[in-house]
Amino acid sequence: MSLAMAFRLGWRNLWRHPRRTLLTALAFSLGVFLLIISLGLGDGMHEKMIETGVRVGSGHVVIEPADARSTVDELHYLSADTAAAAERLLHQADLREMVRGVAPRLLASGLLSSANNSTGVQVVGAVPDRERGVTLLPEKIVEGTFLEETGRTPSTVIGSALANKLGVGLGSKVVLMTQAGSEIQSQLLRVRGIFSTGMEDVDLRLVSMRIEDLQLAIQRDGAVSHLAIFLDGSERTEEVRRLVAQRIERGFDGDPPSVLSWQEAMPELAQFIVIDDAGNYLFNGVLLFMVALGVLNTILMAVLERRREFSLLLAIGMRPFEIAAMVMAESFLLTGVGTIVGLVLGWSLHAYWAIHGLDFSGAMDQGLSVAGVSVDPIVYSYLYPGRIRWTLIFVAILGFAASLYPAVRAARTAPSEATQG
Amino acid sequence: MDSVLLRIGWRNLWRNPRRTAITALAIAVGMIMLAFVLSLMAGMKRDLINQGTQLMLGQVQIHKRDYRPDRSIFDTVPLDGRALADQLLDRDDIFGAAPRVSAFGLVSSGDKSLGAEIVGMDRDAESQVTTLGRKLEAGDLPGRGERTIAVGRSLANTLGVSPGSELILLTQAADGSLGNDLYTVSGIFRTGLEMVDGGMVVLDLGVAQELLALEAGRIHEIALRSTSPARAMEVAAAIEQSLGVEDISVAPWQELAPQLAGWVAMSDSWMWIMYLIVFVLAAISVLNTMLMAVFERLREFGVMAAVGMQPRTIITMVLAEVISLALVSLLVATILGAPLVHWITNSGIDLSATTDGISMSGTVVDPVIRGAWAPAEFAVAAGLLVVCAALAGLYPATRAARTDPARLTRGEIR
């Protein structure tokens, strides 16, 4: 018996009990459907968190002074020369294609005071043109501009929560107290922009000013804390990190700066994603196991009630493995139909949610955050490449496993059963 | 229901033991998964609330009404705070009351400095409310009257200090002057929350009041520990009423940490999605099995109808079979699932190889995730399964009851 024949027989056998076949296929397609949409929502949520994290933090890939994370004896800066040399490397054609933007930053910590109140802040010195279109703050400005206006007093932009706390508004003056060399200095700043990201930590603690103003305030001429590199999505992070690291190692003698991916720069977020993914896999695995038992049940029933038929086939000379092939073809077609239906439905819903998003704000009215990154209540479905392929492989293995036992049972039917009546 | 029908239903179930076993196993796997997830969620909910309230928050806090969210140092509780804390301890439902002051300042060591929250607390009172005192890697929190300071691990790393080092604090004081003083590091704490480990320093309450130019009775907040986090709302309302001071607000943790309350609410809605998925799949399994069981026995139902059995009786008989199937599934699920839930409750899943704790909405999730027995949820799930199976069994049961005895006599049913 040819394989095509096995499939034709299997297909006909399936439709001897259309209701049973449809119900089982329905259960299977429901499992595949749930798998696709839960992967889509999980990946979508993670990708959004990564994007928010990198856009408010140090980019998909960051170039920072070697040892910045391991030793604590000194504050570390890239000198103006090093930063410029590193930027030149990033302008090479192959990298430019993948890189959406590069932003040099200078970081400092200080105490920001108004006449009413004072609070500790993290100050980011930035180049406004380089931040625009890539990072989060310029987009989230609700009043004023992102460091565009200048005046005699250096400009600053602060978060809405910080503005409330200090009781200041657009045009107000604030004093930044920070370490400059070996002493503490005060710098008068004027608030020329207010942003609101919805992330409590960011809106309350982050302050941005022009990098040259901050360099002057902390007396570090030309210094840069890191170069943040932004990509179009997180998938090519590792590729870019490796390329940049290679170039830097070749381009610098002595102490080259280190190159980190967002996973290394934000380990807590990376760990959350690994654990959350593991939880999703477990859930989906058990779900599909349950569905596979349903397939096993249906095929086994179909086999056991056709013992007479199998023994007759054996009696007229069909070989046991051919019967097994027929049963497996039957189960393959059953799971195949279920998979296709589930895939089509799941993919359609995924495609819809990829554009329109699924709004969870009813379930999480307070706004949630994980590892310091806010979770957006509107999740846009997204599937990492390879997800569909792995889903299909996984489902095929399950379907195969569920058909093995019924196939063996069918093949072992005694030919005498038919003759005994 | 007639007990004879129940017995017949039960026996019919075992006419095809393999089919019954496979169906029961499929449903049981779903139920076990459900119990596992319910237990994990109950455990995580408990741990999140405990961790969130025990670290620094307390279950209830007392402030001057305008104090939150701006936390201005001028907005102190309009009563003698220390006396109020002692007085609250007399209540039956309060086991700890910790008065605190708090301000922002610049912490410096050598040529490095950082902005941080300065919290003044009474070590002994605090130990009755929060667990910060147990999170020390080295040394201890400042004792009463000691001019020392405890700092977080990341702040210590950034400034390069260890116990015995000296730190300078610079802050705006309540009298308008700049508070400025030198303290010896007494201890280093590590909580896993970056906001605390990298942005908070602890002084003794009296010493902090001196730095901030606040008199001994002026404090910003009192954190309270009550019987359980679940009762925080009641307790807060009762205290607010008994104090009867318009300008004092008494808030439960749900109000102080809305994000934490948000996680709890979200995990509850996630639970219903789980119920839905598992029960839809279970219903399809039941429907499929029962349809098979009914269609292969049409002849039998025809005979029953022919000898005068009422359709209603046949329906009852089939439903008895369905419900028996659901109960067998529950039994299998209990036998196989109980050890699993026991394990997840006692040992938990140890993720410490992957992470040393993740902060979610201002709370650290322990790297060992433990479940909890959730009898109410388990009972709901079991009840829903039986209802769901009965609903799925209705269609096969009516089909069975509608068997036409005439077709039997005409030989149309084999």
PDB file of N, CA and C in Angstrom, chain B residues 5-48:
ATOM      1  N   LEU B   5     -30.948   4.255  39.157  1.00  0.00           N
ATOM      2  CA  LEU B   5     -30.413   4.919  37.975  1.00  0.00           C
ATOM      3  C   LEU B   5     -28.945   5.289  38.181  1.00  0.00           C
ATOM      4  N   LEU B   6     -28.626   5.761  39.406  1.00  0.00           N
ATOM      5  CA  LEU B   6     -27.235   6.103  39.722  1.00  0.00           C
ATOM      6  C   LEU B   6     -26.355   4.879  39.544  1.00  0.00           C
ATOM      7  N   ARG B   7     -26.862   3.741  40.055  1.00  0.00           N
ATOM      8  CA  ARG B   7     -26.058   2.512  39.972  1.00  0.00           C
ATOM      9  C   ARG B   7     -25.868   2.089  38.526  1.00  0.00           C
ATOM     10  N   ILE B   8     -26.969   2.208  37.739  1.00  0.00           N
ATOM     11  CA  ILE B   8     -26.849   1.836  36.325  1.00  0.00           C
ATOM     12  C   ILE B   8     -25.843   2.744  35.622  1.00  0.00           C
ATOM     13  N   GLY B   9     -25.948   4.059  35.913  1.00  0.00           N
ATOM     14  CA  GLY B   9     -25.015   5.017  35.314  1.00  0.00           C
ATOM     15  C   GLY B   9     -23.581   4.652  35.639  1.00  0.00           C
ATOM     16  N   TRP B  10     -23.342   4.346  36.895  1.00  0.00           N
ATOM     17  CA  TRP B  10     -22.004   3.991  37.351  1.00  0.00           C
ATOM     18  C   TRP B  10     -21.485   2.740  36.632  1.00  0.00           C
ATOM     19  N   ARG B  11     -22.367   1.738  36.505  1.00  0.00           N
ATOM     20  CA  ARG B  11     -21.949   0.499  35.835  1.00  0.00           C
ATOM     21  C   ARG B  11     -21.672   0.726  34.362  1.00  0.00           C
ATOM     22  N   ASN B  12     -22.564   1.521  33.734  1.00  0.00           N
ATOM     23  CA  ASN B  12     -22.365   1.811  32.308  1.00  0.00           C
ATOM     24  C   ASN B  12     -21.003   2.430  32.058  1.00  0.00           C
ATOM     25  N   LEU B  13     -20.584   3.260  32.997  1.00  0.00           N
ATOM     26  CA  LEU B  13     -19.295   3.934  32.862  1.00  0.00           C
ATOM     27  C   LEU B  13     -18.173   2.918  32.689  1.00  0.00           C
ATOM     28  N   TRP B  14     -18.296   1.791  33.361  1.00  0.00           N
ATOM     29  CA  TRP B  14     -17.213   0.797  33.345  1.00  0.00           C
ATOM     30  C   TRP B  14     -17.416  -0.303  32.307  1.00  0.00           C
ATOM     31  N   ARG B  15     -18.386  -0.089  31.408  1.00  0.00           N
ATOM     32  CA  ARG B  15     -18.516  -1.051  30.311  1.00  0.00           C
ATOM     33  C   ARG B  15     -17.388  -0.877  29.327  1.00  0.00           C
ATOM     34  N   ASN B  16     -16.821   0.293  29.287  1.00  0.00           N
ATOM     35  CA  ASN B  16     -15.650   0.525  28.444  1.00  0.00           C
ATOM     36  C   ASN B  16     -14.572   1.183  29.303  1.00  0.00           C
ATOM     37  N   PRO B  17     -13.915   0.376  30.148  1.00  0.00           N
ATOM     38  CA  PRO B  17     -13.023   0.959  31.148  1.00  0.00           C
ATOM     39  C   PRO B  17     -11.883   1.780  30.523  1.00  0.00           C
ATOM     40  N   ARG B  18     -11.389   1.328  29.346  1.00  0.00           N
ATOM     41  CA  ARG B  18     -10.253   2.037  28.776  1.00  0.00           C
ATOM     42  C   ARG B  18     -10.656   3.453  28.361  1.00  0.00           C
ATOM     43  N   ARG B  19     -11.818   3.560  27.709  1.00  0.00           N
ATOM     44  CA  ARG B  19     -12.288   4.872  27.290  1.00  0.00           C
ATOM     45  C   ARG B  19     -12.507   5.777  28.507  1.00  0.00           C
ATOM     46  N   THR B  20     -13.151   5.212  29.521  1.00  0.00           N
ATOM     47  CA  THR B  20     -13.390   5.985  30.741  1.00  0.00           C
ATOM     48  C   THR B  20     -12.070   6.447  31.356  1.00  0.00           C
ATOM     49  N   ALA B  21     -11.114   5.504  31.403  1.00  0.00           N
ATOM     50  CA  ALA B  21      -9.833   5.837  32.030  1.00  0.00           C
ATOM     51  C   ALA B  21      -9.141   6.966  31.261  1.00  0.00           C
ATOM     52  N   ILE B  22      -9.137   6.867  29.928  1.00  0.00           N
ATOM     53  CA  ILE B  22      -8.441   7.899  29.150  1.00  0.00           C
ATOM     54  C   ILE B  22      -9.124   9.255  29.314  1.00  0.00           C
ATOM     55  N   THR B  23     -10.467   9.257  29.237  1.00  0.00           N
ATOM     56  CA  THR B  23     -11.190  10.522  29.393  1.00  0.00           C
ATOM     57  C   THR B  23     -10.960  11.104  30.783  1.00  0.00           C
ATOM     58  N   ALA B  24     -11.078  10.235  31.794  1.00  0.00           N
ATOM     59  CA  ALA B  24     -10.884  10.707  33.166  1.00  0.00           C
ATOM     60  C   ALA B  24      -9.474  11.260  33.328  1.00  0.00           C
ATOM     61  N   LEU B  25      -8.512  10.608  32.686  1.00  0.00           N
ATOM     62  CA  LEU B  25      -7.133  11.071  32.805  1.00  0.00           C
ATOM     63  C   LEU B  25      -6.981  12.453  32.150  1.00  0.00           C
ATOM     64  N   ALA B  26      -7.578  12.616  30.954  1.00  0.00           N
ATOM     65  CA  ALA B  26      -7.473  13.907  30.266  1.00  0.00           C
ATOM     66  C   ALA B  26      -8.067  15.020  31.122  1.00  0.00           C
ATOM     67  N   ILE B  27      -9.245  14.758  31.687  1.00  0.00           N
ATOM     68  CA  ILE B  27      -9.874  15.785  32.527  1.00  0.00           C
ATOM     69  C   ILE B  27      -9.041  16.014  33.789  1.00  0.00           C
ATOM     70  N   ALA B  28      -8.550  14.886  34.361  1.00  0.00           N
ATOM     71  CA  ALA B  28      -7.765  15.007  35.590  1.00  0.00           C
ATOM     72  C   ALA B  28      -6.504  15.825  35.355  1.00  0.00           C
ATOM     73  N   VAL B  29      -5.859  15.635  34.183  1.00  0.00           N
ATOM     74  CA  VAL B  29      -4.655  16.418  33.895  1.00  0.00           C
ATOM     75  C   VAL B  29      -4.998  17.908  33.892  1.00  0.00           C
ATOM     76  N   GLY B  30      -6.113  18.256  33.270  1.00  0.00           N
ATOM     77  CA  GLY B  30      -6.538  19.649  33.272  1.00  0.00           C
ATOM     78  C   GLY B  30      -6.793  20.165  34.674  1.00  0.00           C
ATOM     79  N   MET B  31      -7.463  19.333  35.475  1.00  0.00           N
ATOM     80  CA  MET B  31      -7.776  19.746  36.852  1.00  0.00           C
ATOM     81  C   MET B  31      -6.507  19.883  37.690  1.00  0.00           C
ATOM     82  N   ILE B  32      -5.561  18.966  37.466  1.00  0.00           N
ATOM     83  CA  ILE B  32      -4.319  19.043  38.235  1.00  0.00           C
ATOM     84  C   ILE B  32      -3.579  20.324  37.877  1.00  0.00           C
ATOM     85  N   MET B  33      -3.555  20.615  36.556  1.00  0.00           N
ATOM     86  CA  MET B  33      -2.895  21.835  36.134  1.00  0.00           C
ATOM     87  C   MET B  33      -3.572  23.038  36.771  1.00  0.00           C
ATOM     88  N   LEU B  34      -4.900  22.991  36.784  1.00  0.00           N
ATOM     89  CA  LEU B  34      -5.652  24.095  37.355  1.00  0.00           C
ATOM     90  C   LEU B  34      -5.315  24.248  38.846  1.00  0.00           C
ATOM     91  N   ALA B  35      -5.313  23.114  39.565  1.00  0.00           N
ATOM     92  CA  ALA B  35      -5.016  23.164  40.990  1.00  0.00           C
ATOM     93  C   ALA B  35      -3.604  23.698  41.211  1.00  0.00           C
ATOM     94  N   PHE B  36      -2.688  23.264  40.355  1.00  0.00           N
ATOM     95  CA  PHE B  36      -1.301  23.687  40.461  1.00  0.00           C
ATOM     96  C   PHE B  36      -1.201  25.204  40.290  1.00  0.00           C
ATOM     97  N   VAL B  37      -1.843  25.703  39.235  1.00  0.00           N
ATOM     98  CA  VAL B  37      -1.772  27.136  38.969  1.00  0.00           C
ATOM     99  C   VAL B  37      -2.497  27.931  40.051  1.00  0.00           C
ATOM    100  N   LEU B  38      -3.657  27.421  40.495  1.00  0.00           N
ATOM    101  CA  LEU B  38      -4.393  28.123  41.551  1.00  0.00           C
ATOM    102  C   LEU B  38      -3.544  28.206  42.812  1.00  0.00           C
ATOM    103  N   SER B  39      -2.877  27.087  43.116  1.00  0.00           N
ATOM    104  CA  SER B  39      -2.045  27.054  44.308  1.00  0.00           C
ATOM    105  C   SER B  39      -0.869  28.026  44.171  1.00  0.00           C
ATOM    106  N   LEU B  40      -0.242  28.017  42.989  1.00  0.00           N
ATOM    107  CA  LEU B  40       0.877  28.933  42.763  1.00  0.00           C
ATOM    108  C   LEU B  40       0.435  30.384  42.877  1.00  0.00           C
ATOM    109  N   MET B  41      -0.746  30.670  42.304  1.00  0.00           N
ATOM    110  CA  MET B  41      -1.194  32.059  42.329  1.00  0.00           C
ATOM    111  C   MET B  41      -1.544  32.488  43.741  1.00  0.00           C
ATOM    112  N   ALA B  42      -2.175  31.571  44.494  1.00  0.00           N
ATOM    113  CA  ALA B  42      -2.502  31.900  45.884  1.00  0.00           C
ATOM    114  C   ALA B  42      -1.215  32.145  46.668  1.00  0.00           C
ATOM    115  N   GLY B  43      -0.199  31.302  46.397  1.00  0.00           N
ATOM    116  CA  GLY B  43       1.067  31.454  47.106  1.00  0.00           C
ATOM    117  C   GLY B  43       1.764  32.747  46.737  1.00  0.00           C
ATOM    118  N   MET B  44       1.771  33.052  45.434  1.00  0.00           N
ATOM    119  CA  MET B  44       2.448  34.274  45.002  1.00  0.00           C
ATOM    120  C   MET B  44       1.742  35.510  45.539  1.00  0.00           C
ATOM    121  N   LYS B  45       0.411  35.421  45.575  1.00  0.00           N
ATOM    122  CA  LYS B  45      -0.371  36.532  46.101  1.00  0.00           C
ATOM    123  C   LYS B  45      -0.007  36.762  47.577  1.00  0.00           C
ATOM    124  N   ARG B  46       0.026  35.654  48.317  1.00  0.00           N
ATOM    125  CA  ARG B  46       0.371  35.761  49.731  1.00  0.00           C
ATOM    126  C   ARG B  46       1.776  36.343  49.900  1.00  0.00           C
ATOM    127  N   ASP B  47       2.744  35.795  49.124  1.00  0.00           N
ATOM    128  CA  ASP B  47       4.126  36.259  49.261  1.00  0.00           C
ATOM    129  C   ASP B  47       4.287  37.712  48.836  1.00  0.00           C
ATOM    130  N   LEU B  48       3.620  38.076  47.727  1.00  0.00           N
ATOM    131  CA  LEU B  48       3.723  39.461  47.263  1.00  0.00           C
ATOM    132  C   LEU B  48       3.225  40.423  48.333  1.00  0.00           C
TER     133      LEU B  48
END
